[in-house]
Amino acid sequence: METKVETMPPAIGMTASEPSAPMLVVRGLSKSFGARVAVEGIGFSIAAGEIYGLLGPNGAGKTTSISMIAGILVRDGGEITIDGVDIDVGPAARALIGIVPQAITLYLDLTARENLDFWGRLYDLSGTALRAAIDTALEAVGLTKRADDIVGTYSGGMQRRLNLAAGILHQPKLLILDEPTVGVDPQSRSAIFDLVERLRDAGTAILYTTHYMEEAERLCARIGIIDSGHLIAEGTRAELIGNLAQDTRIEIGVGRGDSLVRAQRIVSALEGVQLATVENDHLHVVADHGANRLPAMLTALLNAGTVADSVRVVEPNLEDVFLRMTGRALRD
Amino acid sequence: MRYAILVCLKDLLQRMRDRTAILTAIVAPLALTALMGFALGGSHGGSGMRLGIADLDHSEESAAFVRFVEQQSPRGTVLIEPVDSLAAAERMIKEHAAECAVVMNTGFAKALISGDKPPVEILAARGEEFAMLATRGLLRDFMNRAAMPRDRVTPEVAPVTAGGQMRVVDFFAMSMAVLFLNFGVLSGVRALQAEIDLRTIVRLVASPARPHAIVAGKFTALLIIGLVQMGTMIAATSLLFGTHWGNRLATAALVFTSVLMAIGLTAFLMSLAGNADQGNALATLVIVLLSIVGGQFLPPQGLPDIFETLSRLTPNGQSFFGFMDLSAAGAHGSLLTIAEPLAVTALVGFIGIALAGLRANATLQRMT
């Protein structure tokens, strides 16, 4: 019997700088639309030089939360301070924030430079400082050569990068990125990641919402998992996954059709097995300390005349964390 | 204030980039005014209408009609050619010596006094339908006055409508100005809706600019677009076609309230739609319908009374008739001449803007 055992590589290292005093503090944030509760009791903080990931499926309350933090949406309850300034102060607090909405919030009939000029002036930049800020932002997103082209002629990825440039033009202390890589090509995606990491290293506090688990794993020092308007878990990737350490997922290949169904029945009956499902012609098993129970599973299958042709032990990731905590996949 | 100016300048820059909007706002109304004015203005190229009048009743009332026409045409826009019989009037039309002719048969005065339909025939050359409509308007105006208490039926009564004395080109200068004012402002309002559709409004609201500054900037941009458009139309038609718009202060006031009306009307219609394209289609449809009813394509004075009543019920009709009345009043025109159009257009503007604002705010709350 040839048994192949694979282990998923560990997550890419988190390189966040040491947290300092909180740049953003959110407490008890709540918002309802009529009878529908969109966000309830959310609280977290982000330090300067830290990337905090807000992870959740569509409709979980991410955009509502950041809209309140950015002062766009009036909250029903809770407190928000940025660098010690209450968001309710208005312009003075909003000037500390840079926002990159999920949509391309640019004027497509203006050039990139005209767009940045307008957004820069709205954040009280002018003269030489404004021109320098525009040049720096354009260079940071690799659009210097296309600066005087109409934005409507840009590719989706270029527009996405300019969208980011408009948010960082005034060097905000808190940068809110709402799913900034949706629909972009790998090259632009990589450029956005690099820029976000440079901003973090420069001391910017970054609130990053996404439903791409791999983005959160690469960029975020801490992650908050939001579902149905509630923050259901928070911590570093290691801390979140550590909670599932004893739940191991095992994929076993045992042929197709009846063999799979028989194998599912046999494995389900074993001690410590929490879940056994058939997906993509494989038996997916979740078990307490699954690796230790693997010999017993294989022996039981062998005794029943079923030979496993492949076995893969999968370490839990954030997707598993989310699945375990909500019963749903992150991209549902 | 600074933020409002920034938003206003940005919006104006965007409008300047939109060549279609410039065509719609300035070029199209001027071109249509020239085209319609000269096409429908008859052989005199719109400079005046030659009207043959045959007074076969020889009464005080029929003579009063002739004086009424003269009094209604202070700038000589209707040139009266007296004739002595129906045959002579027919010959005049056939030989293109006049665009239109009125024959007042025996019994004209008696019918006017008794309130019966007077025995009048109106003749017009082929292709002179506009002249015929204008003549019918003149006759109807006269008959309406005849129905008033006797002491008020005098040639000295100031004109209350301008239908009869307008040159075709003047009519279209004013009608196209009002019609395309709505379209010109609509292109600006469409851009506002696009700001919501494209979510740029989210970034605007998140900026240090306060919401009222953003609204003020955008409203000012729309106001400037409308005022520049109307100002250009008035200047161009005055220079190119010699159109007299009347008292300057009153004209300026009516331009202002008409622009308010156009903003309110188009913004409200846009707010009813789901996006800029839907809003544009809805607003275009409503503007065209209102313009038809409002008399911007044909002078309602020449049509049955119900049309003029309906025309004055529309906000654009109010604006249009206001300009017509001001022009007709000439040096005697004042703010009082157009009190009703001023009040109606301003009211429609404020209500439309308020409703559109409420709906936009609700949309923004849903969007975020």
XYZ file of C-alpha atoms in Angstrom:
700
model
C 0.000 0.000 0.000
C 1.386 3.354 -1.018
C 0.346 6.046 1.372
C 1.229 9.658 0.699
C 1.191 12.007 3.637
C 1.365 15.758 2.917
C 1.350 18.661 5.255
C 0.318 22.176 4.230
C 3.125 24.724 4.572
C 2.924 27.075 7.495
C 1.522 30.515 6.964
C 3.754 33.199 5.551
C 5.473 34.949 8.404
C 3.863 37.979 9.916
C 6.254 40.873 9.943
C 4.267 43.472 11.753
C 6.189 45.954 13.736
C 5.744 46.012 17.487
C 2.424 47.537 18.409
C 2.561 50.931 20.031
C -0.216 53.112 21.470
C -3.579 52.473 19.814
C -4.189 54.642 16.768
C -7.765 53.469 16.380
C -9.976 52.474 19.267
C -13.471 51.159 18.608
C -15.843 50.268 21.433
C -19.365 48.868 21.329
C -20.048 49.848 17.739
C -23.680 49.237 16.758
C -25.876 49.966 13.776
C -29.323 48.815 12.723
C -31.268 49.443 9.535
C -34.863 49.308 10.649
C -35.386 45.984 12.351
C -32.240 44.495 10.830
C -29.192 44.603 13.079
C -26.175 45.172 10.826
C -23.492 45.542 13.504
C -23.742 44.973 17.230
C -21.216 45.636 19.960
C -18.072 45.501 17.853
C -14.866 46.622 19.541
C -11.178 46.441 18.660
C -8.086 48.589 18.485
C -5.244 49.053 16.026
C -1.785 50.304 16.890
C 0.387 52.515 14.700
C 2.349 50.306 12.322
C -0.125 47.447 12.642
C -2.346 45.854 10.027
C -5.604 44.618 11.489
C -7.675 42.333 9.285
C -11.431 42.315 9.487
C -12.378 38.989 7.998
C -15.878 37.926 7.099
C -18.179 36.903 4.276
C -20.208 39.334 2.196
C -22.943 40.925 4.284
C -21.195 40.196 7.580
C -21.036 43.869 8.545
C -17.503 44.765 7.462
C -18.417 47.671 5.196
C -20.994 48.982 7.662
C -18.332 48.936 10.381
C -15.721 50.774 8.363
C -18.335 53.259 7.107
C -19.003 54.196 10.721
C -15.309 54.324 11.565
C -14.711 56.602 8.552
C -17.548 58.880 9.643
C -19.621 58.156 6.531
C -22.428 56.402 8.353
C -24.010 57.609 11.559
C -23.703 54.916 14.222
C -26.436 53.976 16.664
C -24.020 53.390 19.491
C -20.381 53.001 20.465
C -17.223 55.084 20.520
C -14.556 55.669 17.910
C -11.320 57.555 18.452
C -8.456 58.064 16.030
C -5.150 59.043 17.603
C -7.175 60.135 20.598
C -9.546 62.312 18.541
C -13.236 61.447 18.737
C -14.675 60.784 15.265
C -17.626 62.993 16.181
C -15.292 65.997 16.092
C -15.828 65.782 12.337
C -13.345 67.270 9.867
C -10.367 67.175 12.275
C -10.864 63.448 12.881
C -11.659 62.612 9.262
C -8.468 64.344 8.132
C -6.533 61.637 10.012
C -8.182 58.880 7.991
C -7.482 57.670 4.485
C -10.147 55.496 2.976
C -9.943 53.204 -0.009
C -13.489 52.012 -0.672
C -14.224 48.705 -2.289
C -15.567 50.448 -5.405
C -13.329 52.467 -7.724
C -14.146 55.885 -6.334
C -12.489 57.980 -9.003
C -13.700 60.400 -11.654
C -13.253 58.473 -14.860
C -13.481 61.593 -17.045
C -10.555 63.287 -15.287
C -6.868 62.412 -15.466
C -5.101 60.642 -12.619
C -3.330 63.870 -11.701
C -6.597 65.847 -11.726
C -8.224 63.215 -9.525
C -5.391 63.303 -7.008
C -5.277 67.098 -7.131
C -8.961 67.258 -6.184
C -8.728 64.674 -3.397
C -5.526 66.245 -2.095
C -7.093 69.697 -1.878
C -10.055 68.230 -0.001
C -7.511 67.118 2.607
C -6.074 70.654 2.795
C -2.997 70.029 0.682
C -1.965 72.788 -1.703
C 0.931 74.242 -3.663
C 4.270 72.500 -3.588
C 3.209 70.081 -0.876
C 0.272 68.940 -2.989
C 2.371 68.511 -6.124
C 4.981 66.539 -4.182
C 2.303 64.365 -2.582
C 0.758 63.624 -5.975
C 4.120 62.694 -7.493
C 4.944 60.466 -4.524
C 1.580 58.723 -4.586
C 1.735 58.166 -8.344
C 5.215 56.735 -8.049
C 4.166 54.507 -5.171
C 1.486 52.884 -7.300
C 3.554 52.855 -10.484
C 1.407 55.244 -12.494
C 3.756 58.181 -13.019
C 3.928 57.648 -16.787
C 0.140 57.559 -17.119
C -0.490 60.471 -14.758
C -1.987 62.729 -17.404
C -4.183 60.106 -19.045
C -7.931 60.041 -18.510
C -8.675 57.464 -15.802
C -11.436 55.925 -17.907
C -8.724 54.630 -20.244
C -6.981 52.705 -17.428
C -7.187 48.956 -16.911
C -9.083 47.686 -13.873
C -5.835 46.995 -12.022
C -4.477 50.477 -12.715
C -7.697 52.068 -11.522
C -7.508 49.949 -8.379
C -3.939 51.178 -7.729
C -4.959 54.804 -8.313
C -7.871 54.250 -5.946
C -5.294 53.334 -3.323
C -3.119 56.346 -4.202
C -6.078 58.678 -3.594
C -6.430 57.231 -0.102
C -2.794 57.670 0.947
C -2.149 61.068 -0.653
C -2.409 63.020 2.593
C -0.391 60.471 4.609
C -3.213 59.439 6.936
C -2.523 58.004 10.368
C -5.249 55.433 9.851
C -5.749 53.818 6.450
C -8.951 51.900 5.824
C -8.740 49.431 2.968
C -12.051 47.828 2.039
C -11.286 44.769 -0.069
C -8.667 46.630 -2.115
C -7.723 43.713 -4.349
C -11.130 42.672 -5.633
C -10.905 41.887 -9.332
C -7.280 42.856 -9.872
C -4.591 41.048 -11.847
C -1.777 39.277 -9.945
C 0.728 42.025 -10.802
C -1.440 44.812 -9.387
C -2.327 42.632 -6.421
C 1.332 42.152 -5.610
C 1.990 45.882 -6.035
C -0.848 46.671 -3.635
C 0.506 44.208 -1.039
C 3.973 45.735 -1.279
C 2.601 49.241 -0.844
C 0.458 48.248 2.120
C 3.485 46.678 3.802
C 5.574 49.808 3.170
C 2.845 51.974 4.688
C 2.712 49.706 7.724
C 6.487 49.908 8.108
C 6.200 53.697 7.936
C 3.903 53.599 10.978
C 0.448 53.790 9.401
C -2.287 51.915 11.241
C -4.187 49.891 8.663
C -7.664 48.411 8.877
C -7.896 45.822 6.129
C -11.149 44.112 5.277
C -11.202 41.123 3.011
C -12.827 37.813 2.439
C -9.625 36.403 0.968
C -8.082 34.312 3.703
C -4.648 34.274 2.061
C -4.505 38.092 2.073
C -5.284 38.226 5.763
C -2.686 35.546 6.476
C 0.003 37.377 4.530
C -0.613 40.915 5.728
C -2.424 41.059 9.034
C -0.781 40.947 12.435
C -4.139 40.496 14.084
C -7.417 39.406 12.692
C -10.985 39.948 13.782
C -13.567 37.552 12.444
C -16.923 39.164 11.880
C -20.129 37.361 11.131
C -23.746 38.523 11.167
C -22.658 41.850 12.628
C -20.726 40.379 15.558
C -17.007 40.114 16.160
C -16.873 36.405 16.978
C -13.120 35.964 17.376
C -10.007 38.065 17.476
C -6.304 37.415 17.729
C -3.164 36.655 15.804
C -3.356 33.985 13.142
C -1.516 31.581 15.457
C -3.917 32.282 18.298
C -6.980 31.772 16.159
C -5.707 28.583 14.613
C -4.395 27.408 17.974
C -7.970 27.137 19.148
C -8.498 24.500 16.488
C -5.183 22.724 16.993
C -6.791 19.561 18.181
C -9.145 19.478 15.204
C -7.260 18.043 12.276
C -8.675 17.650 8.798
C -7.674 14.525 6.899
C -8.354 13.819 3.226
C -8.409 10.125 2.306
C -8.625 8.772 -1.248
C -10.389 5.409 -1.454
C -11.627 5.230 -5.019
C -15.096 6.306 -6.057
C -18.771 5.497 -5.692
C -19.639 2.674 -3.286
C -16.108 2.522 -1.896
C -16.341 6.141 -0.766
C -19.750 5.711 0.811
C -18.635 2.549 2.619
C -15.475 4.270 3.825
C -17.485 7.232 5.089
C -19.716 4.889 7.099
C -16.761 3.036 8.615
C -14.783 6.144 9.547
C -17.805 7.979 10.960
C -18.252 5.223 13.478
C -14.726 5.542 14.893
C -14.038 7.204 18.210
C -12.944 10.856 18.049
C -14.225 11.465 14.516
C -16.366 14.589 14.479
C -17.226 14.771 10.832
C -16.751 12.625 7.725
C -17.939 13.981 4.389
C -17.413 13.089 0.738
C -16.115 15.932 -1.396
C -14.363 15.829 -4.763
C -13.966 12.031 -4.719
C -12.219 12.162 -1.352
C -13.280 11.400 2.156
C -12.845 14.484 4.345
C -12.524 13.696 8.018
C -12.334 16.084 10.972
C -11.153 14.406 14.158
C -9.708 15.263 17.558
C -5.926 14.905 17.251
C -6.590 13.422 13.825
C -2.999 12.530 13.014
C -2.873 10.222 16.064
C -6.071 8.541 14.960
C -4.931 8.014 11.381
C -3.531 4.470 11.912
C -6.830 3.366 13.448
C -8.759 4.802 10.492
C -6.547 3.109 7.912
C -6.699 -0.209 9.808
C -10.499 -0.058 10.006
C -10.734 0.611 6.296
C -8.274 -2.229 5.527
C -10.202 -4.678 7.702
C -13.323 -3.778 5.700
C -11.486 -4.487 2.463
C -10.969 -0.834 1.480
C -7.472 0.287 0.621
C -6.622 3.999 0.904
C -4.622 5.155 -2.093
C -3.773 8.599 -0.700
C -3.855 10.347 2.650
C -3.352 14.075 3.290
C -3.263 15.670 6.711
C -4.260 19.332 6.454
C -3.315 21.802 9.144
C -6.180 24.164 10.017
C -6.096 27.603 8.479
C -8.245 30.730 8.863
C -10.814 29.262 6.492
C -11.189 26.344 8.908
C -11.380 28.738 11.820
C -14.190 30.601 10.119
C -15.944 27.387 9.107
C -15.714 26.040 12.623
C -16.996 29.231 14.217
C -19.806 30.054 11.829
C -20.646 26.796 10.113
C -20.170 28.581 6.778
C -17.336 29.027 4.304
C -15.721 32.457 4.203
C -16.790 33.080 0.601
C -20.401 32.006 0.996
C -16.744 77.694 1.743
C -13.387 76.472 0.462
C -14.642 72.909 0.158
C -17.789 74.060 -1.651
C -15.666 75.954 -4.177
C -13.439 72.900 -4.704
C -16.420 70.648 -5.341
C -18.009 73.241 -7.616
C -14.836 73.698 -9.680
C -14.368 69.952 -9.997
C -17.946 69.534 -11.217
C -17.547 72.361 -13.723
C -14.303 70.812 -14.999
C -16.160 67.543 -15.549
C -18.971 69.360 -17.392
C -16.424 71.100 -19.607
C -15.010 67.702 -20.533
C -18.431 66.535 -21.634
C -18.721 67.793 -25.193
C -22.157 66.251 -25.561
C -23.362 68.423 -22.692
C -22.037 71.578 -24.377
C -23.730 70.570 -27.611
C -26.981 69.980 -25.739
C -26.768 73.164 -23.727
C -25.713 75.708 -26.312
C -25.307 74.487 -29.869
C -28.496 72.439 -30.218
C -30.964 75.105 -29.015
C -29.354 77.781 -31.171
C -29.308 75.557 -34.225
C -32.928 74.507 -33.694
C -34.021 78.090 -33.120
C -32.439 79.138 -36.403
C -33.728 76.106 -38.264
C -37.303 76.245 -36.985
C -37.451 80.008 -37.078
C -36.364 80.279 -40.671
C -38.177 77.155 -41.832
C -41.529 78.159 -40.341
C -41.068 81.878 -40.574
C -42.418 82.064 -44.146
C -41.033 83.916 -47.139
C -40.027 86.895 -45.018
C -37.486 84.741 -43.225
C -39.083 85.281 -39.881
C -38.749 89.033 -39.938
C -42.522 89.571 -39.975
C -45.891 88.209 -41.059
C -47.958 89.865 -43.792
C -51.605 89.611 -42.827
C -54.390 90.468 -45.219
C -57.544 91.743 -43.484
C -60.891 92.012 -45.262
C -63.405 93.976 -43.162
C -66.731 93.125 -44.820
C -68.717 93.901 -41.640
C -67.701 97.577 -41.566
C -68.595 97.745 -37.867
C -66.967 99.336 -34.833
C -66.013 95.850 -33.625
C -64.362 94.801 -36.886
C -62.420 98.055 -36.964
C -61.393 97.407 -33.364
C -59.917 94.086 -34.428
C -57.708 95.847 -36.993
C -56.533 98.303 -34.334
C -56.004 95.417 -31.937
C -53.676 93.701 -34.413
C -51.788 96.950 -34.946
C -51.511 97.490 -31.229
C -50.307 93.922 -30.693
C -47.492 94.428 -33.169
C -45.476 97.386 -31.920
C -42.327 96.307 -33.742
C -44.055 95.791 -37.057
C -43.836 92.046 -36.826
C -47.339 91.794 -38.334
C -47.728 93.872 -41.482
C -51.411 94.546 -42.209
C -52.533 94.557 -45.850
C -56.202 95.712 -46.177
C -58.312 93.991 -48.853
C -61.956 94.500 -49.818
C -63.290 91.027 -50.559
C -62.868 87.304 -50.002
C -61.718 86.926 -53.603
C -59.076 89.588 -53.122
C -57.858 87.844 -49.983
C -57.673 84.504 -51.810
C -55.768 86.126 -54.650
C -53.354 87.720 -52.209
C -52.574 84.341 -50.645
C -52.301 82.620 -54.018
C -49.828 85.236 -55.263
C -47.814 85.040 -52.037
C -48.514 88.668 -51.283
C -49.368 87.634 -47.697
C -48.762 84.605 -45.515
C -52.250 84.733 -44.049
C -55.546 86.564 -44.405
C -58.584 87.202 -42.175
C -61.985 87.814 -43.685
C -64.566 89.301 -41.262
C -67.933 88.705 -42.911
C -71.164 90.593 -42.274
C -72.512 89.770 -38.809
C -69.114 89.849 -37.113
C -70.112 92.539 -34.604
C -73.510 90.983 -33.920
C -71.933 87.607 -33.190
C -69.375 89.132 -30.852
C -72.051 90.952 -28.859
C -74.342 87.926 -28.645
C -71.463 85.594 -27.872
C -72.031 83.472 -30.973
C -69.277 82.139 -33.171
C -68.322 85.038 -35.445
C -68.384 84.583 -39.242
C -64.639 84.740 -39.848
C -62.504 82.935 -42.398
C -58.755 82.554 -42.057
C -56.795 81.781 -45.186
C -53.163 80.745 -45.284
C -50.734 79.810 -48.013
C -49.407 76.257 -48.165
C -46.575 75.851 -45.673
C -47.696 78.824 -43.578
C -49.291 76.810 -40.797
C -47.399 78.756 -38.171
C -48.756 82.037 -39.533
C -52.237 80.561 -39.428
C -51.806 79.517 -35.811
C -50.567 82.983 -34.922
C -53.524 84.599 -36.668
C -55.976 82.316 -34.884
C -54.280 83.295 -31.652
C -54.742 86.981 -32.419
C -58.396 86.510 -33.239
C -59.015 84.435 -30.154
C -57.285 87.019 -27.937
C -59.504 89.709 -29.410
C -62.648 87.643 -28.877
C -61.679 86.902 -25.284
C -61.367 90.597 -24.647
C -64.693 91.206 -26.326
C -66.248 88.846 -23.816
C -64.998 91.056 -20.988
C -67.115 93.869 -19.520
C -67.725 96.436 -22.188
C -65.676 99.205 -20.639
C -62.532 97.059 -20.750
C -62.748 96.222 -24.454
C -60.534 98.936 -25.741
C -57.500 98.878 -27.976
C -55.483 100.437 -25.170
C -55.676 97.343 -22.965
C -52.132 96.047 -22.422
C -51.491 92.636 -23.988
C -51.741 89.738 -21.574
C -50.385 87.208 -24.022
C -47.851 87.604 -26.705
C -48.991 84.947 -29.124
C -49.888 87.165 -31.979
C -46.949 89.476 -32.020
C -44.121 86.985 -31.683
C -41.966 86.310 -34.640
C -41.459 82.618 -35.247
C -37.780 82.936 -34.518
C -38.531 84.696 -31.206
C -41.000 82.010 -30.246
C -38.412 79.318 -30.865
C -35.629 81.289 -29.185
C -37.628 81.252 -25.950
C -39.103 77.803 -26.285
C -35.776 76.173 -27.145
C -34.036 78.064 -24.346
C -36.490 76.654 -21.789
C -36.555 73.178 -23.337
C -32.778 72.824 -23.520
C -32.285 74.424 -20.126
C -33.881 71.288 -18.738
C -31.638 69.072 -20.844
C -28.525 71.072 -19.983
C -29.203 70.909 -16.266
C -30.156 67.248 -16.624
C -26.639 66.429 -17.827
C -25.296 68.002 -14.631
C -27.817 66.192 -12.453
C -26.952 62.963 -14.261
C -23.326 63.503 -13.240
C -24.508 63.865 -9.627
C -26.332 60.561 -9.832
C -23.224 59.025 -11.401
C -21.334 60.179 -8.313
C -23.684 57.986 -6.280
C -23.552 55.124 -8.786
C -19.739 55.155 -8.861
C -19.554 55.561 -5.063
C -17.256 58.608 -5.356
C -19.774 60.217 -3.018
C -18.518 57.826 -0.309
C -15.001 59.218 -0.544
C -16.385 62.758 -0.631
C -18.434 62.225 2.516
C -15.441 60.614 4.240
C -13.277 63.671 3.542
C -12.975 66.624 5.936
C -15.535 68.509 3.803
C -18.834 68.800 5.638
C -21.907 67.449 3.831
C -23.492 70.873 3.496
C -20.331 72.147 1.771
C -20.487 69.273 -0.714
C -24.163 69.935 -1.416
C -23.520 73.674 -1.752
C -20.668 73.073 -4.194
C -22.693 70.767 -6.350
C -25.756 73.002 -6.308
C -23.642 76.016 -7.244
C -22.142 74.122 -10.174
C -25.613 73.245 -11.449
C -26.750 76.825 -10.991
C -23.755 78.135 -12.921
C -24.358 75.617 -15.721
C -27.982 76.717 -16.036
C -27.260 80.446 -15.785
C -24.425 80.301 -18.314
C -26.601 78.303 -20.671
C -29.540 80.697 -20.450
C -27.253 83.724 -20.576
C -25.578 82.401 -23.695
C -28.933 81.662 -25.320
C -30.257 85.135 -24.540
C -27.108 86.860 -25.777
C -26.825 84.708 -28.893
C -30.477 85.017 -29.938
C -30.405 88.753 -29.307
C -27.328 89.165 -31.476
C -28.092 86.607 -34.161
C -31.870 86.898 -34.493
C -32.641 90.253 -32.900
C -34.871 88.662 -30.262
C -36.117 91.092 -27.606
C -36.299 89.385 -24.224
C -37.794 92.347 -22.410
C -37.018 94.004 -19.082
C -33.535 92.956 -18.017
C -34.101 92.712 -14.288
C -37.281 90.710 -14.708
C -35.633 88.498 -17.338
C -32.691 87.860 -15.010
C -35.059 86.971 -12.173
C -37.030 84.583 -14.358
C -33.814 83.017 -15.661
C -32.767 82.385 -12.066
C -36.047 80.795 -10.990
C -36.254 78.835 -14.243
C -32.819 77.364 -13.568
C -33.994 76.494 -10.035
C -37.043 74.840 -11.549
C -34.920 72.842 -14.001
C -32.620 71.688 -11.185
C -35.530 70.732 -8.943
C -37.458 68.963 -11.666
C -34.576 66.966 -13.096
C -33.034 66.181 -9.689
C -36.348 64.859 -8.395
C -36.909 62.729 -11.498
C -33.347 61.423 -11.282
C -33.829 60.524 -7.632
C -36.811 58.347 -8.539
C -34.646 56.113 -10.708
C -32.233 53.396 -9.676
C -29.213 54.753 -11.518
C -28.017 57.537 -13.812
C -29.062 55.821 -17.042
C -32.563 55.068 -15.822
C -32.862 58.560 -14.397
C -31.707 60.119 -17.636
C -34.271 58.143 -19.628
C -37.098 58.991 -17.222
C -36.209 62.676 -17.037
C -35.843 62.951 -20.824
C -39.275 61.420 -21.316
C -40.901 63.729 -18.795
C -39.137 66.820 -20.163
C -40.302 66.066 -23.706
C -43.880 65.418 -22.540
C -43.934 68.587 -20.443
C -42.489 70.538 -23.345
C -45.203 69.316 -25.690
C -47.916 70.192 -23.176
C -46.062 73.329 -22.126
C -46.232 74.732 -25.652
C -42.556 74.648 -26.489
C -43.120 73.059 -29.870
C -46.281 74.853 -31.021
C -47.750 78.101 -29.704
C -50.814 77.112 -27.680
C -52.427 80.486 -28.342
C -53.270 79.200 -31.775
C -54.829 76.028 -30.421
C -58.088 75.508 -28.502
C -58.236 77.168 -25.067
C -57.679 73.934 -23.177
C -54.124 73.746 -24.539
C -53.157 77.139 -23.169
C -54.685 76.259 -19.805
C -52.746 72.989 -19.755
C -49.576 74.757 -20.840
C -49.759 77.133 -17.921
C -50.168 74.216 -15.554
C -46.700 72.921 -16.383
C -43.648 74.462 -14.708
C -41.758 74.780 -17.980
C -44.885 76.307 -19.531
C -44.884 78.888 -16.757
C -41.264 79.724 -17.470
C -41.862 79.885 -21.219
C -44.984 82.058 -20.971
C -43.159 84.256 -18.511
C -40.449 84.985 -21.082
C -43.076 85.481 -23.793
C -45.049 87.904 -21.634
C -41.924 89.847 -20.750
C -40.974 90.144 -24.390
C -44.479 91.204 -25.343
C -44.595 93.796 -22.586
C -41.368 95.317 -23.873
C -40.453 98.491 -21.963
C -43.579 98.154 -19.806
C -42.455 94.774 -18.429
C -41.468 94.395 -14.797
C -41.239 91.781 -12.076
C -44.995 92.192 -11.605
C -45.590 91.140 -15.211
C -44.227 87.701 -14.393
C -45.159 87.380 -10.722
C -46.948 84.080 -11.282
C -44.207 82.408 -13.372
C -41.583 83.595 -10.877
C -43.480 82.144 -7.926
C -44.386 78.853 -9.621
C -40.937 78.117 -11.050
C -39.205 78.993 -7.768
C -41.636 76.846 -5.796
C -41.232 73.872 -8.127
C -37.473 74.279 -7.896
C -37.338 74.364 -4.099
C -39.751 71.455 -3.675
C -37.932 69.341 -6.274
C -34.532 70.051 -4.738
C -35.797 69.267 -1.230
C -37.398 65.973 -2.279
C -34.351 64.956 -4.310
C -32.103 65.775 -1.348
C -34.154 63.620 1.003
C -34.119 60.707 -1.412
C -30.377 61.074 -2.060
C -29.679 61.040 1.671
C -31.724 57.856 2.076
C -29.847 56.299 -0.836
C -26.515 57.191 0.730
C -27.521 55.608 4.047
C -28.553 52.423 2.238
C -25.406 52.420 0.136
C -22.983 52.491 3.039
